[in-house]
């Protein structure tokens, strides 16, 4: 029976699989290099001061500039301001609700209603962004008779909410029970215990969660398209249509004239997203130590 | 070549740093007997045991120097997977594979070595191995169920059966009863005394009584060194070294 | 102590109210989709709408059906999953088993995390200007856009999710079982095949289900790459539309019956992704309870 054992074949198979795993892992990482490389080389030319201070040019002016061999005039200031305003508004809506709701879930682990809410949070997190976009269109844009930055912010807030809920819940669950007990034992009230002891202790992880939620939605296009619509001017009126960086990319991606601008906008967005991502990781590592 | 099944020569083992966990150990293990390795925790007894079937190969921060002979062949020069098939191992916590039935657990060694058996061979091996650990009558009707519902003692006997299925020459046991109650422990000790006619057993134990009850020879290790090794009764009744004496008296560990 | 609790009933109420916002949002989504798609379903009938291949927008002869988009969604998702499985399993084994805890695994982990962070509109842009020309130059299709390109990019996008989740489950397999298998003479591959995979299987399975949920609903990348045509796709090289991409592509200029039909497609997508995610999460929760 033992003579059927073929050690060489088994060891070669094992080595072969190891090699295959390594090669496929390398293949998986190649697109990152390609994507970042492509966006960088296409986008770097146009990344200048005017790019972040001027709004998008019209196609005609851009065409003239290209014919004269110049850089495209204008930039994506309208997108940057729009993204900024909508992110702030979305954060104002989503962060307090998300943290309170996450606290609720962490405090009521075995309650049926909490379990139900937990499933609904998963449901919300898994809902495709385009659906959130058109639902906000139905609930906000139609009743208010117009596209607006507020509508866009609400859509982004709905996307951020489950992420913040989950990270708050996880962060609070990591805290030892003794922390809460000792605060209560010292006579701290329930509300004070949570606001002054538990949440501050978990603030590092919660902040990381918020950062990741921001980085997730800053690149979202689908929920903005039918809510904030887009606008070619820089303005601060949140009841008016507004643009955002990903929205500009989406609107002009197959416009041959504005292509350099699209690549630069992508580079700008990519740097921003990766920067937030990496900072979130660093903060998370620090707060764990 | 006498009746030594294993000869350990100048064995040194170190984890990443320069500190040796096992220092220059020399020992011969007698065939078809039970040899116990004792010592306070952290003395290197498990480290020594795991060197004998080259488990340290799995972790590349562990360096093993020296020679270990199995029937005169240096195991460091054999293929690790061959060594491990000839030298079986039973661990501290009973660990039948939770994804396999009782029968599949007994046959795991064959599955894991890519050996295909026919129905008849399988049935034979299952029955033989489960009988040899006294588990056959208890589980023969529930063979196809997962092993995880068995009691701790039964699970550990299943693990012994699993190790025996490949008919190893040596069985290494790393504190196999430390997670069990006294009755299950007694049962396993009885079993080991029966099994020694087929397989040489090396058992790491922190339980001095256990070594006294079942081991023919015993080693006492302290801080990585093999302090004393010889006939169990002699070692207990008349230890030669101070450290052994104080360990046996309960002052160390 | 109890006194203090009753004084602070107000804080508990605040928590309860904010927790209530989640079900409110969820039912709001469902309600908006159901109410707005009501017209389409009552005009065409629920099952007719699902099984009709027509998407006819001419004003006097409007007729809308979901089948081309359901097929498009299933085709892109299936192809993306097929491409994603070997890649994400490899990454999961690399990080969770072969190089667990090593620097090189941290590097790969960071790369995969960054891949997950790239916005979908940039994936779409890259696919449009880099991958599509490749497909064209290979002579696979004349315009390059289509299910194939969309699926390839989609696969790259979902690998990080499937891989990092699977790696967690592979890491969870206790060392004692692996050592036990090695002690019987198994090779590394045999340990993976007979011990690690069976023990992590339900977790790995659920991570693919969750990745699938992502692929089903991914909007921008697919819209930019799939070619946006409304007939039944005949092959993987064909252009098409998914449930998400047709909504993204046509919602802006839609009204009346068409708008309602788009809401109906969104409702279908919502139900499909909700069920997919629910199955995935239930498997994960069962797994973590039985542990």
Short mmCIF file of N, CA and C in Angstrom, two decimals, chain C residues 155-223:
data_model
loop_
_atom_site.label_atom_id
_atom_site.label_comp_id
_atom_site.label_asym_id
_atom_site.label_seq_id
_atom_site.Cartn_x
_atom_site.Cartn_y
_atom_site.Cartn_z
N UNK C 155 -14.26 42.41 -12.32
CA UNK C 155 -13.53 41.39 -11.57
C UNK C 155 -12.41 42.03 -10.75
N UNK C 156 -11.66 42.94 -11.39
CA UNK C 156 -10.58 43.61 -10.66
C UNK C 156 -11.15 44.35 -9.45
N UNK C 157 -12.34 44.94 -9.64
CA UNK C 157 -12.93 45.73 -8.57
C UNK C 157 -13.41 44.88 -7.39
N UNK C 158 -13.88 43.67 -7.66
CA UNK C 158 -14.44 42.88 -6.54
C UNK C 158 -13.40 41.96 -5.90
N UNK C 159 -12.26 41.74 -6.56
CA UNK C 159 -11.24 40.89 -5.95
C UNK C 159 -10.88 41.33 -4.52
N UNK C 160 -10.66 42.64 -4.28
CA UNK C 160 -10.27 43.04 -2.92
C UNK C 160 -11.26 42.60 -1.85
N UNK C 161 -12.57 42.73 -2.13
CA UNK C 161 -13.57 42.35 -1.13
C UNK C 161 -13.52 40.87 -0.85
N UNK C 162 -13.58 40.08 -1.93
CA UNK C 162 -13.57 38.63 -1.76
C UNK C 162 -12.27 38.19 -1.09
N UNK C 163 -11.14 38.76 -1.52
CA UNK C 163 -9.85 38.31 -1.02
C UNK C 163 -9.67 38.63 0.46
N UNK C 164 -9.98 39.88 0.88
CA UNK C 164 -9.67 40.21 2.27
C UNK C 164 -10.59 39.45 3.23
N UNK C 165 -11.85 39.25 2.81
CA UNK C 165 -12.76 38.49 3.67
C UNK C 165 -12.35 37.02 3.73
N UNK C 166 -12.02 36.42 2.57
CA UNK C 166 -11.61 35.02 2.57
C UNK C 166 -10.36 34.83 3.41
N UNK C 167 -9.43 35.77 3.30
CA UNK C 167 -8.18 35.65 4.07
C UNK C 167 -8.48 35.57 5.56
N UNK C 168 -9.47 36.38 6.02
CA UNK C 168 -9.83 36.33 7.44
C UNK C 168 -10.26 34.93 7.84
N UNK C 169 -11.07 34.30 6.99
CA UNK C 169 -11.57 32.96 7.35
C UNK C 169 -10.47 31.92 7.28
N UNK C 170 -9.53 32.11 6.34
CA UNK C 170 -8.41 31.17 6.26
C UNK C 170 -7.53 31.31 7.50
N UNK C 171 -7.34 32.56 7.97
CA UNK C 171 -6.55 32.78 9.17
C UNK C 171 -7.20 32.17 10.40
N UNK C 172 -8.54 32.07 10.37
CA UNK C 172 -9.26 31.57 11.54
C UNK C 172 -9.06 30.07 11.78
N UNK C 173 -8.63 29.34 10.74
CA UNK C 173 -8.44 27.89 10.92
C UNK C 173 -7.34 27.68 11.98
N UNK C 174 -7.67 27.00 13.10
CA UNK C 174 -6.71 26.91 14.19
C UNK C 174 -5.44 26.16 13.78
N UNK C 175 -4.33 26.64 14.34
CA UNK C 175 -3.02 26.09 14.06
C UNK C 175 -2.95 24.60 14.40
N UNK C 176 -3.66 24.21 15.47
CA UNK C 176 -3.56 22.82 15.93
C UNK C 176 -4.01 21.82 14.86
N UNK C 177 -5.02 22.21 14.06
CA UNK C 177 -5.48 21.29 13.02
C UNK C 177 -4.46 21.19 11.90
N UNK C 178 -3.86 22.33 11.57
CA UNK C 178 -2.86 22.31 10.51
C UNK C 178 -1.66 21.48 10.94
N UNK C 179 -1.20 21.72 12.19
CA UNK C 179 -0.03 20.97 12.67
C UNK C 179 -0.33 19.49 12.70
N UNK C 180 -1.55 19.17 13.11
CA UNK C 180 -1.93 17.78 13.18
C UNK C 180 -1.84 17.13 11.80
N UNK C 181 -2.28 17.85 10.79
CA UNK C 181 -2.22 17.31 9.43
C UNK C 181 -0.76 17.18 8.97
N UNK C 182 0.04 18.18 9.29
CA UNK C 182 1.47 18.07 8.92
C UNK C 182 2.10 16.88 9.63
N UNK C 183 1.69 16.64 10.89
CA UNK C 183 2.34 15.57 11.66
C UNK C 183 2.02 14.20 11.08
N UNK C 184 1.03 14.13 10.17
CA UNK C 184 0.76 12.85 9.52
C UNK C 184 1.45 12.76 8.18
N UNK C 185 2.26 13.75 7.85
CA UNK C 185 3.05 13.66 6.63
C UNK C 185 2.46 14.39 5.44
N UNK C 186 1.47 15.26 5.70
CA UNK C 186 0.87 15.97 4.58
C UNK C 186 1.81 17.06 4.06
N UNK C 187 1.72 17.35 2.75
CA UNK C 187 2.45 18.49 2.20
C UNK C 187 1.60 19.73 2.44
N UNK C 188 2.19 20.90 2.17
CA UNK C 188 1.46 22.13 2.42
C UNK C 188 0.16 22.19 1.61
N UNK C 189 0.25 21.80 0.35
CA UNK C 189 -0.94 21.83 -0.49
C UNK C 189 -2.01 20.88 0.05
N UNK C 190 -1.57 19.71 0.53
CA UNK C 190 -2.55 18.76 1.07
C UNK C 190 -3.22 19.30 2.33
N UNK C 191 -2.45 20.04 3.13
CA UNK C 191 -3.05 20.67 4.31
C UNK C 191 -4.10 21.71 3.87
N UNK C 192 -3.75 22.49 2.86
CA UNK C 192 -4.70 23.49 2.37
C UNK C 192 -5.96 22.83 1.83
N UNK C 193 -5.75 21.78 1.03
CA UNK C 193 -6.88 21.15 0.36
C UNK C 193 -7.79 20.37 1.31
N UNK C 194 -7.18 19.63 2.24
CA UNK C 194 -8.00 18.74 3.07
C UNK C 194 -8.37 19.33 4.43
N UNK C 195 -7.65 20.36 4.88
CA UNK C 195 -7.95 20.91 6.20
C UNK C 195 -8.41 22.37 6.11
N UNK C 196 -7.59 23.23 5.49
CA UNK C 196 -7.91 24.66 5.51
C UNK C 196 -9.16 24.96 4.69
N UNK C 197 -9.19 24.49 3.45
CA UNK C 197 -10.35 24.80 2.61
C UNK C 197 -11.66 24.26 3.19
N UNK C 198 -11.69 22.95 3.57
CA UNK C 198 -12.97 22.48 4.12
C UNK C 198 -13.41 23.26 5.35
N UNK C 199 -12.45 23.63 6.21
CA UNK C 199 -12.83 24.32 7.43
C UNK C 199 -13.22 25.77 7.19
N UNK C 200 -12.67 26.38 6.14
CA UNK C 200 -12.99 27.78 5.88
C UNK C 200 -14.04 27.92 4.78
N UNK C 201 -14.54 26.79 4.29
CA UNK C 201 -15.33 26.82 3.05
C UNK C 201 -16.55 27.74 3.14
N UNK C 202 -17.31 27.65 4.24
CA UNK C 202 -18.53 28.45 4.26
C UNK C 202 -18.19 29.94 4.31
N UNK C 203 -17.12 30.27 5.02
CA UNK C 203 -16.70 31.67 5.07
C UNK C 203 -16.25 32.16 3.70
N UNK C 204 -15.46 31.34 3.02
CA UNK C 204 -14.98 31.72 1.69
C UNK C 204 -16.16 31.87 0.74
N UNK C 205 -17.09 30.91 0.85
CA UNK C 205 -18.28 30.95 0.00
C UNK C 205 -19.04 32.27 0.22
N UNK C 206 -19.22 32.62 1.49
CA UNK C 206 -19.98 33.84 1.77
C UNK C 206 -19.24 35.08 1.26
N UNK C 207 -17.91 35.05 1.29
CA UNK C 207 -17.20 36.22 0.79
C UNK C 207 -17.40 36.37 -0.72
N UNK C 208 -17.53 35.25 -1.42
CA UNK C 208 -17.83 35.35 -2.85
C UNK C 208 -19.25 35.84 -3.09
N UNK C 209 -20.16 35.41 -2.21
CA UNK C 209 -21.55 35.88 -2.34
C UNK C 209 -21.59 37.41 -2.17
N UNK C 210 -20.85 37.91 -1.17
CA UNK C 210 -20.86 39.35 -0.93
C UNK C 210 -20.19 40.11 -2.08
N UNK C 211 -19.12 39.52 -2.63
CA UNK C 211 -18.47 40.13 -3.78
C UNK C 211 -19.44 40.16 -4.96
N UNK C 212 -20.22 39.09 -5.08
CA UNK C 212 -21.21 39.01 -6.15
C UNK C 212 -22.24 40.12 -5.98
N UNK C 213 -22.65 40.35 -4.73
CA UNK C 213 -23.61 41.42 -4.46
C UNK C 213 -23.09 42.76 -4.95
N UNK C 214 -21.79 42.96 -4.78
CA UNK C 214 -21.17 44.19 -5.26
C UNK C 214 -21.19 44.28 -6.78
N UNK C 215 -20.85 43.16 -7.42
CA UNK C 215 -20.80 43.14 -8.88
C UNK C 215 -22.18 43.40 -9.47
N UNK C 216 -23.22 42.84 -8.82
CA UNK C 216 -24.58 43.00 -9.35
C UNK C 216 -24.98 44.47 -9.41
N UNK C 217 -24.57 45.24 -8.40
CA UNK C 217 -25.06 46.61 -8.31
C UNK C 217 -24.09 47.66 -8.79
N UNK C 218 -22.88 47.26 -9.18
CA UNK C 218 -21.88 48.24 -9.60
C UNK C 218 -22.41 48.99 -10.83
N UNK C 219 -22.34 50.31 -10.76
CA UNK C 219 -23.05 51.09 -11.76
C UNK C 219 -22.12 51.78 -12.77
N UNK C 220 -21.27 52.69 -12.28
CA UNK C 220 -20.58 53.60 -13.18
C UNK C 220 -19.62 52.88 -14.12
N UNK C 221 -18.79 52.01 -13.56
CA UNK C 221 -17.83 51.28 -14.38
C UNK C 221 -18.54 50.56 -15.51
N UNK C 222 -19.59 49.85 -15.15
CA UNK C 222 -20.30 49.06 -16.15
C UNK C 222 -20.94 49.96 -17.20
N UNK C 223 -21.55 51.04 -16.73
CA UNK C 223 -22.21 51.94 -17.68
C UNK C 223 -21.21 52.48 -18.70
#
